[in-house]
Short mmCIF file of C-alpha atoms and ligand atoms in Angstrom, two decimals:
data_model
loop_
_atom_site.label_atom_id
_atom_site.label_comp_id
_atom_site.label_asym_id
_atom_site.label_seq_id
_atom_site.Cartn_x
_atom_site.Cartn_y
_atom_site.Cartn_z
CA UNK A 1 -21.10 25.89 36.20
CA UNK A 2 -24.75 25.89 37.53
CA UNK A 3 -25.80 23.20 35.27
CA UNK A 4 -25.55 19.66 35.95
CA UNK A 5 -25.33 17.63 32.79
CA UNK A 6 -27.81 14.82 32.62
CA UNK A 7 -26.08 11.51 32.15
CA UNK A 8 -28.65 10.61 29.63
CA UNK A 9 -27.95 13.84 27.58
CA UNK A 10 -24.30 12.96 27.34
CA UNK A 11 -25.22 9.37 26.14
CA UNK A 12 -27.48 10.79 23.39
CA UNK A 13 -25.06 13.37 22.44
CA UNK A 14 -22.21 10.89 22.14
CA UNK A 15 -24.59 8.60 20.05
CA UNK A 16 -25.37 11.55 17.88
CA UNK A 17 -21.83 12.51 17.76
CA UNK A 18 -20.91 8.93 16.79
CA UNK A 19 -23.62 8.78 14.09
CA UNK A 20 -22.46 11.93 12.42
CA UNK A 21 -18.84 10.97 12.57
CA UNK A 22 -19.78 7.65 10.76
CA UNK A 23 -21.57 9.59 8.24
CA UNK A 24 -18.61 11.92 7.67
CA UNK A 25 -16.42 8.81 7.53
CA UNK A 26 -18.48 7.30 4.83
CA UNK A 27 -18.58 10.42 2.87
CA UNK A 28 -14.90 10.55 3.05
CA UNK A 29 -14.45 6.92 1.90
CA UNK A 30 -16.55 7.58 -1.13
CA UNK A 31 -14.71 10.64 -1.96
CA UNK A 32 -11.41 8.94 -1.81
CA UNK A 33 -12.76 6.33 -4.22
CA UNK A 34 -13.69 9.03 -6.74
CA UNK A 35 -10.10 10.56 -6.33
CA UNK A 36 -8.14 7.34 -6.49
CA UNK A 37 -9.96 5.64 -9.32
CA UNK A 38 -8.43 7.93 -11.80
CA UNK A 39 -4.77 7.49 -10.77
CA UNK A 40 -2.52 4.79 -12.21
CA UNK A 41 -1.76 2.03 -11.65
CA UNK A 42 -5.08 0.64 -12.70
CA UNK A 43 -4.92 -2.85 -11.43
CA UNK A 44 -6.78 -4.44 -14.52
CA UNK A 45 -5.87 -7.81 -13.65
CA UNK A 46 -7.22 -7.62 -10.11
CA UNK A 47 -10.43 -6.03 -11.57
CA UNK A 48 -10.97 -8.71 -13.95
CA UNK A 49 -10.32 -11.48 -11.22
CA UNK A 50 -12.88 -9.78 -9.06
CA UNK A 51 -15.33 -9.53 -11.90
CA UNK A 52 -14.94 -13.17 -12.34
CA UNK A 53 -15.27 -14.05 -8.81
CA UNK A 54 -18.61 -11.94 -8.55
CA UNK A 55 -20.07 -13.68 -11.54
CA UNK A 56 -18.96 -17.15 -10.36
CA UNK A 57 -20.35 -16.54 -6.92
CA UNK A 58 -23.68 -15.17 -7.92
CA UNK A 59 -24.60 -16.93 -11.10
CA UNK A 60 -26.10 -20.14 -9.70
CA UNK A 61 -28.39 -18.34 -7.31
CA UNK A 62 -29.27 -15.60 -9.65
CA UNK A 63 -30.22 -18.19 -12.46
CA UNK A 64 -32.45 -20.10 -10.12
CA UNK A 65 -34.15 -17.03 -8.63
CA UNK A 66 -34.48 -15.32 -11.99
CA UNK A 67 -36.08 -18.42 -13.62
CA UNK A 68 -38.59 -19.09 -10.79
CA UNK A 69 -39.62 -15.32 -10.50
CA UNK A 70 -40.30 -15.58 -14.11
CA UNK A 71 -42.60 -18.60 -13.87
CA UNK A 72 -44.23 -17.52 -10.53
CA UNK A 73 -44.90 -13.92 -11.80
CA UNK A 74 -46.31 -15.04 -14.86
CA UNK A 75 -48.66 -17.63 -13.33
CA UNK A 76 -49.77 -15.21 -10.68
CA UNK A 77 -50.64 -12.40 -13.09
CA UNK A 78 -52.64 -14.64 -15.44
CA UNK A 79 -55.95 -14.73 -13.36
CA UNK A 80 -56.05 -10.82 -13.18
CA UNK A 81 -55.65 -10.39 -16.83
CA UNK A 82 -57.98 -13.45 -17.70
CA UNK A 83 -60.68 -11.39 -16.06
CA UNK A 84 -60.51 -8.93 -18.59
CA UNK A 85 -59.80 -11.55 -21.51
CA UNK A 86 -56.37 -10.08 -21.87
CA UNK A 87 -54.11 -13.05 -21.28
CA UNK A 88 -52.29 -12.18 -24.54
CA UNK A 89 -51.01 -9.26 -22.70
CA UNK A 90 -49.00 -11.48 -20.48
CA UNK A 91 -45.61 -11.22 -22.33
CA UNK A 92 -45.81 -7.38 -22.38
CA UNK A 93 -46.72 -7.20 -18.77
CA UNK A 94 -43.97 -9.59 -17.71
CA UNK A 95 -41.60 -7.68 -19.75
CA UNK A 96 -42.17 -4.33 -18.51
CA UNK A 97 -42.19 -5.64 -14.85
CA UNK A 98 -38.98 -7.79 -15.41
CA UNK A 99 -36.91 -5.07 -17.27
CA UNK A 100 -38.03 -2.08 -15.37
CA UNK A 101 -37.98 -3.45 -11.85
CA UNK A 102 -37.53 -7.08 -11.06
CA UNK A 103 -34.35 -7.86 -13.00
CA UNK A 104 -32.21 -5.14 -11.51
CA UNK A 105 -33.59 -5.33 -8.05
CA UNK A 106 -33.37 -9.13 -7.70
CA UNK A 107 -29.93 -9.11 -9.16
CA UNK A 108 -28.98 -6.33 -6.69
CA UNK A 109 -30.42 -7.91 -3.76
CA UNK A 110 -28.93 -11.27 -4.46
CA UNK A 111 -25.53 -9.93 -5.13
CA UNK A 112 -25.94 -7.70 -2.01
CA UNK A 113 -26.27 -11.04 -0.02
CA UNK A 114 -23.59 -13.03 -1.97
CA UNK A 115 -20.95 -10.56 -2.81
CA UNK A 116 -21.47 -7.76 -0.46
CA UNK A 117 -21.10 -9.99 2.34
CA UNK A 118 -18.13 -11.83 1.22
CA UNK A 119 -16.45 -8.35 0.31
CA UNK A 120 -17.05 -7.06 3.82
CA UNK A 121 -15.82 -10.33 5.43
CA UNK A 122 -12.67 -10.62 3.16
CA UNK A 123 -11.64 -6.98 3.67
CA UNK A 124 -12.80 -7.04 7.26
CA UNK A 125 -10.50 -10.05 8.03
CA UNK A 126 -7.66 -8.41 6.09
CA UNK A 127 -7.98 -5.46 8.35
CA UNK A 128 -8.24 -7.44 11.49
CA UNK A 129 -5.18 -9.55 10.70
CA UNK A 130 -3.24 -6.34 9.86
CA UNK A 131 -2.93 -7.37 6.09
CA UNK A 132 -4.02 -3.89 5.11
CA UNK A 133 -1.31 -2.45 7.47
CA UNK A 134 1.24 -4.86 5.91
CA UNK A 135 0.38 -3.38 2.45
CA UNK A 136 0.87 0.23 3.74
CA UNK A 137 4.19 -0.55 5.23
CA UNK A 138 5.34 -1.93 2.00
CA UNK A 139 4.32 1.12 0.30
CA UNK A 140 1.29 -0.32 -1.54
CA UNK A 141 -1.87 1.54 -1.58
CA UNK A 142 -4.40 -0.81 -0.04
CA UNK A 143 -7.28 1.58 -0.81
CA UNK A 144 -6.46 1.24 -4.47
CA UNK A 145 -5.64 -2.28 -4.58
CA UNK A 146 -8.59 -3.57 -2.55
CA UNK A 147 -11.36 -1.01 -2.43
CA UNK A 148 -11.06 0.51 -5.89
CA UNK A 149 -10.82 -2.77 -7.62
CA UNK A 150 -13.70 -4.48 -5.97
CA UNK A 151 -15.95 -1.46 -6.19
CA UNK A 152 -15.22 -1.19 -10.02
CA UNK A 153 -15.86 -4.90 -10.30
CA UNK A 154 -19.31 -4.99 -8.84
CA UNK A 155 -20.20 -1.70 -10.69
CA UNK A 156 -19.40 -3.35 -13.99
CA UNK A 157 -20.86 -6.86 -13.23
CA UNK A 158 -24.33 -5.98 -11.62
CA UNK A 159 -25.33 -4.63 -15.04
CA UNK A 160 -24.12 -7.53 -16.75
CA UNK A 161 -25.70 -9.94 -14.39
CA UNK A 162 -28.87 -7.97 -14.52
CA UNK A 163 -29.27 -8.59 -18.23
CA UNK A 164 -28.61 -12.26 -17.62
CA UNK A 165 -31.37 -12.03 -14.83
CA UNK A 166 -33.77 -10.48 -17.36
CA UNK A 167 -32.97 -13.03 -19.95
CA UNK A 168 -33.55 -16.06 -17.46
CA UNK A 169 -36.68 -14.57 -15.91
CA UNK A 170 -38.30 -14.07 -19.36
CA UNK A 171 -37.33 -17.64 -20.38
CA UNK A 172 -39.13 -18.89 -17.26
CA UNK A 173 -42.10 -16.76 -18.14
CA UNK A 174 -41.85 -17.95 -21.76
CA UNK A 175 -42.14 -21.59 -20.66
CA UNK A 176 -45.28 -20.73 -18.65
CA UNK A 177 -46.84 -18.79 -21.35
CA UNK A 178 -45.87 -21.32 -23.93
CA UNK A 179 -47.49 -24.12 -21.91
CA UNK A 180 -50.68 -22.08 -21.25
CA UNK A 181 -51.23 -19.89 -24.14
CA UNK A 182 -49.29 -21.91 -26.82
CA UNK A 183 -47.46 -18.76 -27.80
CA UNK A 184 -44.18 -19.40 -29.75
CA UNK A 185 -40.85 -18.16 -28.89
CA UNK A 186 -40.55 -15.57 -31.52
CA UNK A 187 -44.05 -14.25 -30.82
CA UNK A 188 -43.31 -14.04 -27.16
CA UNK A 189 -40.02 -12.17 -27.74
CA UNK A 190 -41.45 -9.91 -30.47
CA UNK A 191 -44.21 -8.85 -27.75
CA UNK A 192 -41.49 -8.39 -25.12
CA UNK A 193 -39.43 -6.18 -27.09
CA UNK A 194 -42.31 -4.16 -28.55
CA UNK A 195 -43.51 -3.22 -24.87
CA UNK A 196 -40.18 -1.87 -23.57
CA UNK A 197 -38.59 1.33 -24.68
CA UNK A 198 -34.88 2.46 -24.82
CA UNK A 199 -35.71 4.42 -21.64
CA UNK A 200 -36.45 1.39 -19.86
CA UNK A 201 -33.26 -0.50 -20.74
CA UNK A 202 -31.18 2.60 -20.35
CA UNK A 203 -32.62 3.50 -16.88
CA UNK A 204 -32.28 -0.06 -15.76
CA UNK A 205 -28.51 -0.28 -16.67
CA UNK A 206 -28.08 3.19 -14.90
CA UNK A 207 -29.91 1.76 -11.91
CA UNK A 208 -27.79 -1.43 -12.02
CA UNK A 209 -24.50 0.71 -12.23
CA UNK A 210 -25.64 2.54 -8.97
CA UNK A 211 -26.67 -0.75 -7.23
CA UNK A 212 -23.29 -2.37 -8.19
CA UNK A 213 -21.38 0.69 -6.94
CA UNK A 214 -23.32 0.55 -3.56
CA UNK A 215 -22.69 -3.13 -2.99
CA UNK A 216 -19.05 -2.83 -3.73
CA UNK A 217 -18.38 0.47 -1.87
CA UNK A 218 -20.66 -0.47 1.20
CA UNK A 219 -18.91 -3.89 1.61
CA UNK A 220 -15.56 -2.37 1.38
CA UNK A 221 -16.45 0.41 3.79
CA UNK A 222 -17.73 -1.98 6.40
CA UNK A 223 -14.79 -4.27 6.00
CA UNK A 224 -12.21 -1.58 6.21
CA UNK A 225 -13.81 -0.18 9.42
CA UNK A 226 -14.41 -3.36 11.05
CA UNK A 227 -13.60 -3.63 14.64
CA UNK A 228 -10.90 -5.98 16.09
CA UNK A 229 -11.64 -9.64 16.66
CA UNK A 230 -13.36 -12.37 14.91
CA UNK A 231 -16.77 -11.09 15.55
CA UNK A 232 -15.88 -7.64 14.09
CA UNK A 233 -15.64 -9.62 10.69
CA UNK A 234 -18.93 -11.23 11.09
CA UNK A 235 -20.42 -7.88 11.98
CA UNK A 236 -18.87 -6.29 8.99
CA UNK A 237 -20.13 -8.90 6.53
CA UNK A 238 -23.62 -8.62 8.06
CA UNK A 239 -23.59 -4.77 8.19
CA UNK A 240 -22.54 -4.66 4.65
CA UNK A 241 -25.61 -6.64 3.48
CA UNK A 242 -28.13 -4.81 5.58
CA UNK A 243 -26.83 -1.52 4.78
CA UNK A 244 -26.49 -2.01 0.95
CA UNK A 245 -30.09 -3.55 0.76
CA UNK A 246 -31.39 -0.65 2.49
CA UNK A 247 -29.62 1.72 0.18
CA UNK A 248 -30.60 -0.30 -2.84
CA UNK A 249 -34.23 0.15 -2.09
CA UNK A 250 -33.83 3.99 -1.45
CA UNK A 251 -32.16 4.35 -4.71
CA UNK A 252 -34.68 2.23 -6.56
CA UNK A 253 -37.34 4.54 -5.28
CA UNK A 254 -35.33 7.59 -6.27
CA UNK A 255 -34.39 6.35 -9.78
CA UNK A 256 -38.02 5.33 -10.38
CA UNK A 257 -39.30 8.87 -9.54
CA UNK A 258 -36.60 10.40 -11.87
CA UNK A 259 -37.37 8.04 -14.66
CA UNK A 260 -41.15 8.52 -14.34
CA UNK A 261 -40.82 12.24 -14.52
CA UNK A 262 -38.69 11.93 -17.76
CA UNK A 263 -41.19 9.33 -19.13
CA UNK A 264 -44.22 11.50 -18.54
CA UNK A 265 -42.68 14.82 -19.27
CA UNK B 1 30.73 -9.02 18.19
CA UNK B 2 28.88 -6.93 15.61
CA UNK B 3 30.28 -3.76 14.41
CA UNK B 4 27.96 -1.17 15.54
CA UNK B 5 28.68 2.30 14.29
CA UNK B 6 28.12 5.55 16.02
CA UNK B 7 25.58 6.82 13.48
CA UNK B 8 22.05 7.02 14.59
CA UNK B 9 19.43 5.68 12.16
CA UNK B 10 16.40 6.34 14.39
CA UNK B 11 16.21 9.14 16.95
CA UNK B 12 13.03 9.45 19.01
CA UNK B 13 12.57 12.43 21.20
CA UNK B 14 9.69 13.22 23.77
CA UNK B 15 7.04 11.01 22.03
CA UNK B 16 3.48 11.18 23.24
CA UNK B 17 0.58 8.96 22.07
CA UNK B 18 -2.91 8.52 23.63
CA UNK B 19 -5.97 6.77 22.58
CA UNK B 20 -8.92 8.89 24.23
CA UNK B 21 -8.08 8.56 28.01
CA UNK B 22 -5.59 5.83 27.48
CA UNK B 23 -2.10 7.54 27.65
CA UNK B 24 0.13 4.99 26.15
CA UNK B 25 3.46 6.69 25.40
CA UNK B 26 4.39 9.44 27.70
CA UNK B 27 7.60 11.12 26.55
CA UNK B 28 9.58 8.36 24.93
CA UNK B 29 13.03 8.81 24.03
CA UNK B 30 15.12 6.18 22.10
CA UNK B 31 18.12 5.92 19.60
CA UNK B 32 18.84 3.09 17.30
CA UNK B 33 22.37 2.87 16.12
CA UNK B 34 23.48 1.58 12.91
CA UNK B 35 24.21 -2.09 12.92
CA UNK B 36 22.79 -2.74 16.42
CA UNK B 37 19.95 -4.95 17.46
CA UNK B 38 18.00 -3.03 20.13
CA UNK B 39 15.50 -5.09 22.25
CA UNK B 40 12.46 -3.30 23.48
CA UNK B 41 10.84 -5.12 26.42
CA UNK B 42 7.71 -4.36 28.34
CA UNK B 43 4.46 -5.68 29.60
CA UNK B 44 1.60 -6.47 27.46
CA UNK B 45 -0.31 -3.19 26.55
CA UNK B 46 2.47 -0.89 27.36
CA UNK B 47 2.56 0.44 24.02
CA UNK B 48 5.56 -1.36 22.15
CA UNK B 49 3.67 -2.01 19.07
CA UNK B 50 2.19 1.51 19.04
CA UNK B 51 5.79 2.83 19.27
CA UNK B 52 7.14 0.89 16.07
CA UNK B 53 3.83 1.64 14.23
CA UNK B 54 4.49 5.34 14.66
CA UNK B 55 7.92 4.81 13.00
CA UNK B 56 6.43 3.58 9.83
CA UNK B 57 3.60 6.00 9.73
CA UNK B 58 0.57 3.56 10.55
CA UNK B 59 -0.10 5.71 13.73
CA UNK B 60 0.55 9.48 14.20
CA UNK B 61 1.86 10.63 17.61
CA UNK B 62 0.24 13.47 19.53
CA UNK B 63 3.40 15.07 20.40
CA UNK B 64 7.28 14.48 19.77
CA UNK B 65 9.96 14.04 17.28
CA UNK B 66 11.00 11.13 15.16
CA UNK B 67 14.08 11.21 12.89
CA UNK B 68 14.95 8.16 10.68
CA UNK B 69 18.07 8.48 8.70
CA UNK B 70 18.74 11.81 10.03
CA UNK B 71 15.49 13.22 8.64
CA UNK B 72 12.22 14.13 10.12
CA UNK B 73 9.81 11.16 9.66
CA UNK B 74 6.64 12.51 10.84
CA UNK B 75 3.77 13.98 8.94
CA UNK B 76 5.38 13.39 5.58
CA UNK B 77 3.51 13.43 2.27
CA UNK B 78 2.58 9.92 1.34
CA UNK B 79 5.20 9.69 -1.49
CA UNK B 80 7.99 10.68 0.96
CA UNK B 81 6.59 8.47 3.57
CA UNK B 82 6.35 5.58 1.10
CA UNK B 83 10.22 6.11 0.07
CA UNK B 84 11.04 5.91 3.69
CA UNK B 85 8.92 2.81 4.25
CA UNK B 86 10.79 0.89 1.43
CA UNK B 87 13.85 1.14 3.66
CA UNK B 88 12.27 -0.14 6.63
CA UNK B 89 10.99 -3.74 7.00
CA UNK B 90 8.16 -4.27 9.39
CA UNK B 91 7.46 -7.89 10.54
CA UNK B 92 4.04 -8.11 12.26
CA UNK B 93 3.22 -9.63 15.49
CA UNK B 94 0.76 -12.03 13.87
CA UNK B 95 2.75 -12.31 10.62
CA UNK B 96 -0.13 -10.69 8.51
CA UNK B 97 0.55 -12.82 5.51
CA UNK B 98 -1.79 -12.30 2.67
CA UNK B 99 -4.11 -15.23 2.95
CA UNK B 100 -5.54 -15.23 -0.45
CA UNK B 101 -1.87 -15.57 -2.01
CA UNK B 102 0.66 -18.19 -2.02
CA UNK B 103 4.02 -17.94 -0.34
CA UNK B 104 5.68 -16.87 -3.54
CA UNK B 105 3.08 -14.42 -4.18
CA UNK B 106 3.38 -13.00 -0.82
CA UNK B 107 6.90 -12.51 -1.28
CA UNK B 108 6.64 -11.16 -4.77
CA UNK B 109 3.98 -8.70 -4.00
CA UNK B 110 5.93 -5.93 -2.49
CA UNK B 111 8.76 -6.44 -4.81
CA UNK B 112 6.94 -6.27 -8.33
CA UNK B 113 4.88 -3.30 -6.98
CA UNK B 114 7.72 -1.15 -5.87
CA UNK B 115 10.59 -2.01 -8.15
CA UNK B 116 9.66 -0.96 -11.67
CA UNK B 117 10.54 -3.15 -14.57
CA UNK B 118 12.21 -5.80 -12.38
CA UNK B 119 12.96 -8.83 -14.38
CA UNK B 120 11.34 -12.21 -13.89
CA UNK B 121 14.72 -13.59 -13.26
CA UNK B 122 15.64 -11.10 -10.41
CA UNK B 123 12.15 -11.75 -8.95
CA UNK B 124 12.89 -15.40 -8.95
CA UNK B 125 16.19 -14.88 -7.53
CA UNK B 126 15.24 -12.93 -4.66
CA UNK B 127 12.30 -15.10 -3.77
CA UNK B 128 14.80 -18.13 -3.66
CA UNK B 129 17.36 -16.28 -1.78
CA UNK B 130 14.84 -15.25 0.93
CA UNK B 131 13.23 -18.51 1.30
CA UNK B 132 16.68 -19.98 1.58
CA UNK B 133 17.57 -17.53 4.22
CA UNK B 134 14.54 -18.46 6.34
CA UNK B 135 15.10 -22.16 5.68
CA UNK B 136 11.73 -22.68 4.07
CA UNK B 137 12.35 -23.16 0.37
CA UNK B 138 9.83 -25.94 -0.04
CA UNK B 139 6.74 -23.86 1.08
CA UNK B 140 7.06 -21.66 -2.02
CA UNK B 141 3.69 -22.78 -3.56
CA UNK B 142 1.89 -23.38 -0.20
CA UNK B 143 -0.88 -21.14 1.01
CA UNK B 144 -0.28 -19.40 4.41
CA UNK B 145 -3.15 -21.44 5.95
CA UNK B 146 -1.05 -24.58 5.42
CA UNK B 147 1.83 -23.09 7.36
CA UNK B 148 2.55 -23.60 11.08
CA UNK B 149 2.86 -20.48 13.27
CA UNK B 150 6.69 -20.46 13.26
CA UNK B 151 6.71 -20.90 9.48
CA UNK B 152 4.36 -18.11 9.05
CA UNK B 153 6.72 -15.80 11.25
CA UNK B 154 9.48 -16.80 9.05
CA UNK B 155 7.75 -16.06 5.70
CA UNK B 156 6.56 -12.88 7.14
CA UNK B 157 10.11 -11.92 7.94
CA UNK B 158 11.25 -13.04 4.43
CA UNK B 159 8.45 -10.94 2.89
CA UNK B 160 9.83 -7.91 4.82
CA UNK B 161 13.43 -8.51 3.78
CA UNK B 162 12.65 -8.91 -0.04
CA UNK B 163 13.14 -5.06 -0.37
CA UNK B 164 16.36 -5.11 1.27
CA UNK B 165 15.61 -2.83 3.97
CA UNK B 166 18.16 -0.95 6.23
CA UNK B 167 16.07 -1.25 9.40
CA UNK B 168 14.04 -4.09 10.57
CA UNK B 169 11.37 -3.76 12.99
CA UNK B 170 10.33 -7.20 14.65
CA UNK B 171 7.05 -7.18 16.64
CA UNK B 172 7.25 -9.97 19.04
CA UNK B 173 8.94 -12.46 16.61
CA UNK B 174 8.78 -15.44 19.02
CA UNK B 175 5.51 -14.78 20.59
CA UNK B 176 3.37 -17.91 20.94
CA UNK B 177 6.21 -20.36 19.78
CA UNK B 178 7.65 -23.31 21.37
CA UNK B 179 11.12 -22.85 22.93
CA UNK B 180 13.14 -24.61 20.11
CA UNK B 181 11.35 -22.59 17.35
CA UNK B 182 12.09 -19.45 19.54
CA UNK B 183 15.86 -20.25 19.38
CA UNK B 184 15.65 -20.72 15.64
CA UNK B 185 13.77 -17.40 15.07
CA UNK B 186 16.34 -15.67 17.31
CA UNK B 187 19.22 -17.19 15.28
CA UNK B 188 17.45 -15.97 12.10
CA UNK B 189 17.28 -12.42 13.40
CA UNK B 190 20.89 -12.59 14.18
CA UNK B 191 21.58 -14.07 10.90
CA UNK B 192 19.60 -11.44 8.96
CA UNK B 193 21.59 -8.70 10.83
CA UNK B 194 24.83 -10.09 9.53
CA UNK B 195 23.63 -11.19 6.05
CA UNK B 196 21.61 -8.04 5.16
CA UNK B 197 23.36 -5.55 7.37
CA UNK B 198 20.43 -4.16 8.95
CA UNK B 199 19.90 -2.19 12.23
CA UNK B 200 16.80 -3.68 14.12
CA UNK B 201 14.48 -3.12 16.89
CA UNK B 202 13.08 -6.28 18.30
CA UNK B 203 10.09 -6.18 20.48
CA UNK B 204 9.61 -9.12 22.88
CA UNK B 205 8.49 -10.35 26.17
CA UNK B 206 10.91 -13.05 26.28
CA UNK B 207 14.30 -12.49 28.26
CA UNK B 208 16.08 -15.27 26.55
CA UNK B 209 15.40 -13.83 23.17
CA UNK B 210 16.45 -10.57 24.47
CA UNK B 211 19.72 -11.82 25.70
CA UNK B 212 20.28 -13.86 22.43
CA UNK B 213 19.68 -11.22 19.94
CA UNK B 214 20.01 -7.79 21.68
CA UNK B 215 23.06 -5.59 21.78
CA UNK B 216 21.02 -3.18 24.05
CA UNK B 217 17.81 -3.60 26.10
CA UNK B 218 15.27 -0.86 26.53
CA UNK B 219 12.38 -1.49 28.95
CA UNK B 220 9.30 0.44 28.55
CA UNK B 221 7.37 0.97 31.70
CA UNK B 222 4.50 3.52 32.11
CA UNK B 223 5.03 5.01 28.72
CA UNK B 224 8.65 5.80 29.07
CA UNK B 225 11.87 3.83 28.74
CA UNK B 226 13.05 3.58 32.30
CA UNK B 227 16.24 1.49 31.63
CA UNK B 228 18.24 1.30 28.62
CA UNK B 229 21.68 -0.46 28.34
CA UNK B 230 23.34 -3.82 27.97
CA UNK B 231 21.49 -6.80 29.34
CA UNK B 232 23.87 -6.96 32.52
CA UNK B 233 23.38 -3.18 33.08
CA UNK B 234 19.68 -3.28 32.74
CA UNK B 235 18.71 -6.47 34.49
CA UNK B 236 21.31 -7.83 36.77
CA UNK B 237 21.70 -4.78 38.75
CA UNK B 238 18.17 -3.77 38.43
CA UNK B 239 16.85 -1.64 41.16
CA UNK B 240 13.42 -0.45 39.62
CA UNK B 241 10.91 -2.84 41.13
CA UNK B 242 9.17 -3.36 37.81
CA UNK B 243 12.33 -4.08 35.89
CA UNK B 244 13.34 -6.44 38.57
CA UNK B 245 9.96 -7.99 38.41
CA UNK B 246 10.33 -8.53 34.69
CA UNK B 247 13.60 -10.33 35.13
CA UNK B 248 12.42 -12.33 38.10
CA UNK B 249 9.35 -13.49 36.37
CA UNK B 250 11.25 -14.82 33.22
CA UNK B 251 13.99 -16.72 35.21
CA UNK B 252 12.52 -17.92 38.45
CA UNK B 253 8.97 -18.81 37.43
N1 ATP C 301 -5.37 1.61 17.04
C1 ATP C 301 -5.76 1.70 18.32
N2 ATP C 301 -7.04 2.29 18.99
C2 ATP C 301 -7.11 2.39 20.23
N3 ATP C 301 -6.18 1.88 21.26
C3 ATP C 301 -5.01 1.11 20.69
C4 ATP C 301 -4.78 1.17 19.34
N4 ATP C 301 -3.52 0.47 19.23
C5 ATP C 301 -3.29 0.21 20.37
N5 ATP C 301 -4.09 0.66 21.38
C6 ATP C 301 -4.06 0.78 22.90
O1 ATP C 301 -2.67 1.14 23.11
C7 ATP C 301 -2.20 0.22 24.15
C8 ATP C 301 -0.82 -0.33 23.76
O2 ATP C 301 -0.95 -1.41 22.79
P1 ATP C 301 0.26 -2.03 22.19
O3 ATP C 301 -0.54 -2.91 20.97
O4 ATP C 301 1.23 -1.05 21.60
O5 ATP C 301 0.79 -2.87 23.32
P2 ATP C 301 1.96 -3.78 23.20
O6 ATP C 301 3.08 -3.39 24.27
O7 ATP C 301 2.38 -4.09 21.90
O8 ATP C 301 1.43 -5.20 24.01
P3 ATP C 301 1.63 -6.75 23.41
O9 ATP C 301 2.88 -7.09 24.13
O10 ATP C 301 0.35 -7.41 24.01
O11 ATP C 301 1.55 -6.70 21.91
C9 ATP C 301 -3.21 -0.75 24.61
O12 ATP C 301 -3.78 -0.49 25.63
C10 ATP C 301 -4.12 -0.72 23.35
O13 ATP C 301 -5.49 -1.08 23.83
MG1 MG C 302 2.21 -5.72 20.60
#
C-alpha cells in the first residue's frame, strides 16, 4: 500500500509480459504442429499443391541468384588464389563454399522472402476475413489444413531447391573457370566432388530441412496471429520474413558449430 | 404462419463475456424455439457477433450456461464440438468465402471433408440444389473475387446450408447491401426456413429485415436482452429510450 507503482515500471512489465506470452504462444504453435502432423487425414494433395507453388514461386529468382553468385564468387576468389599460384584450386574452393554454406543459405533467404512472406500474407488474410473461423465452424481443422501442409511443403522443398541452387551456382562457376583456366566440364566436376564429403552434403540437407521448417512455421505463425485489418496482413507478411531470416542465421551458426565439432572430432 | 414448436433448440442462461476491461455480455438469457426465426438487434459493438460465436465455440464465455439441442454446449472436447457444429450453420458477417477456391469448391469443401465416402453424384446434386436455392446457379465456376457483395452473401449462405444444418445463425445478412438486395436476402432467409426446416437466429441492424424475417425480436442493450417479443410488442409500445431510439432511427430518419 505504501508503494506507488511508477508508470514506467508498468509499461516495462507489460512489455515483458507481452514478450513472454508471445514466446509461449510460439512454442505452443510449434508443439501443436508436431502433435497434428502424425494424425490423419494427411492432406497429400494440398501438400503437393503447396510444394508446386513454392517451387514455382522461388525458381526464377533462385536460378538467377545462384548462377550469378557462382560467377561472382569465382571471379572474386581468383586473385587471392593466384597470389599463391593456386588457381587450379578454384573448383575445390567454390565447391566447399557453395555446398557447405552458400547454397543452403541463399536458397533459404530467398525463399524466406518469396515464400515466407506469401504464406504470412495468405494465412493472415484468411484470418482477418474469418476464413479460418469458417473452417472451424464447418468442423474442419484449419491448423491441419493450412499450417501443417504448408510447413511440410517448405520443409521438403527447401532441400530440393538447395540442391538445385548448388547445381546452378556450380554451373555459373564452371563457365567462369572454363573461360579463364580452360578447365573442362568433367575435370571441373571431378574436382568439385573430390573436395566435398558425405558429411558436407548430409549436413546441408539437414540444415535446409531446418531452414524450410522455419520458413513455413514462422510464416504460418505470423499469419495465424495477425491482427485485424488490412495493415495486419502486411505486418504479418513482413514479420514473417524478418523473423525467419533472423532465425535462419542463428540456425546456420548453430549447425556450423555442431558440424565442425563432428568434422574435427 | 410458420409452425413453431414449443421445444427449445438453444437455451442461454446468464452468459458473461469480457475482453480485458470491455464487458461485452453481462448476463444474457435467450431461448430459440424449434422452427422459429429469432431476430437479434442491437447497436454496433454490443456483442451480437460475440454471442453467436460463443454458440459455435469460436469464443469461450467467462460465465454462464448454453444448451443446444438440450445438451450442454460449452467446454466440449473437440470431437463432440465438431459433431455439434455440423448441425449448426454459421453465415459470417463478411461472407468469409475461401478466396483461393471457386464457388463450387467453396460449397464442396465442408461436404467432402465431413461426409465420409460421399459419392460424386451426391456432391454435385447438393451443390446444384443449393445454388438453385440461392438463385445463383451460373456462378458455379467463378472465383469469390468476381462476385458482388450480395452474391457473396448468398454463396456464403449456400455453403453453410450444404450440410443441412438444423440451426442457422446469420450474422448481419443484409449489412452493406442495397434495399432491393436486402429484400431478396430476407426472402431467401424465409425460404431457407421453410425449405430446410431450420431454426434461425438472424442478427441485423435493419428493422425492415427484422420485420420481414423475424417471428420474435430480441434487443441487446448494455450486454443484456432488454426487450424480447413480437415486433409489435417490442417496438410499437417501446418505453425503454434505447429501444425507442432504435425504432425511431430506422423509420423516421
Ligand atoms: N476477439 C476479440 N478480441 C477482443 N475484443 C473483441 C473480440 N471480438 C469482439 N470484441 C469486442 O467485443 C465487442 C462486441 O463485438 P461484436 O463484434 O460482437 O459487435 P457486434 O454487436 O457484432 O457489432 P457489429 O454490429 O458492428 O457487427 C466490441 O467492442 C469488440 O471490440
Ligand atoms: Mg457483428
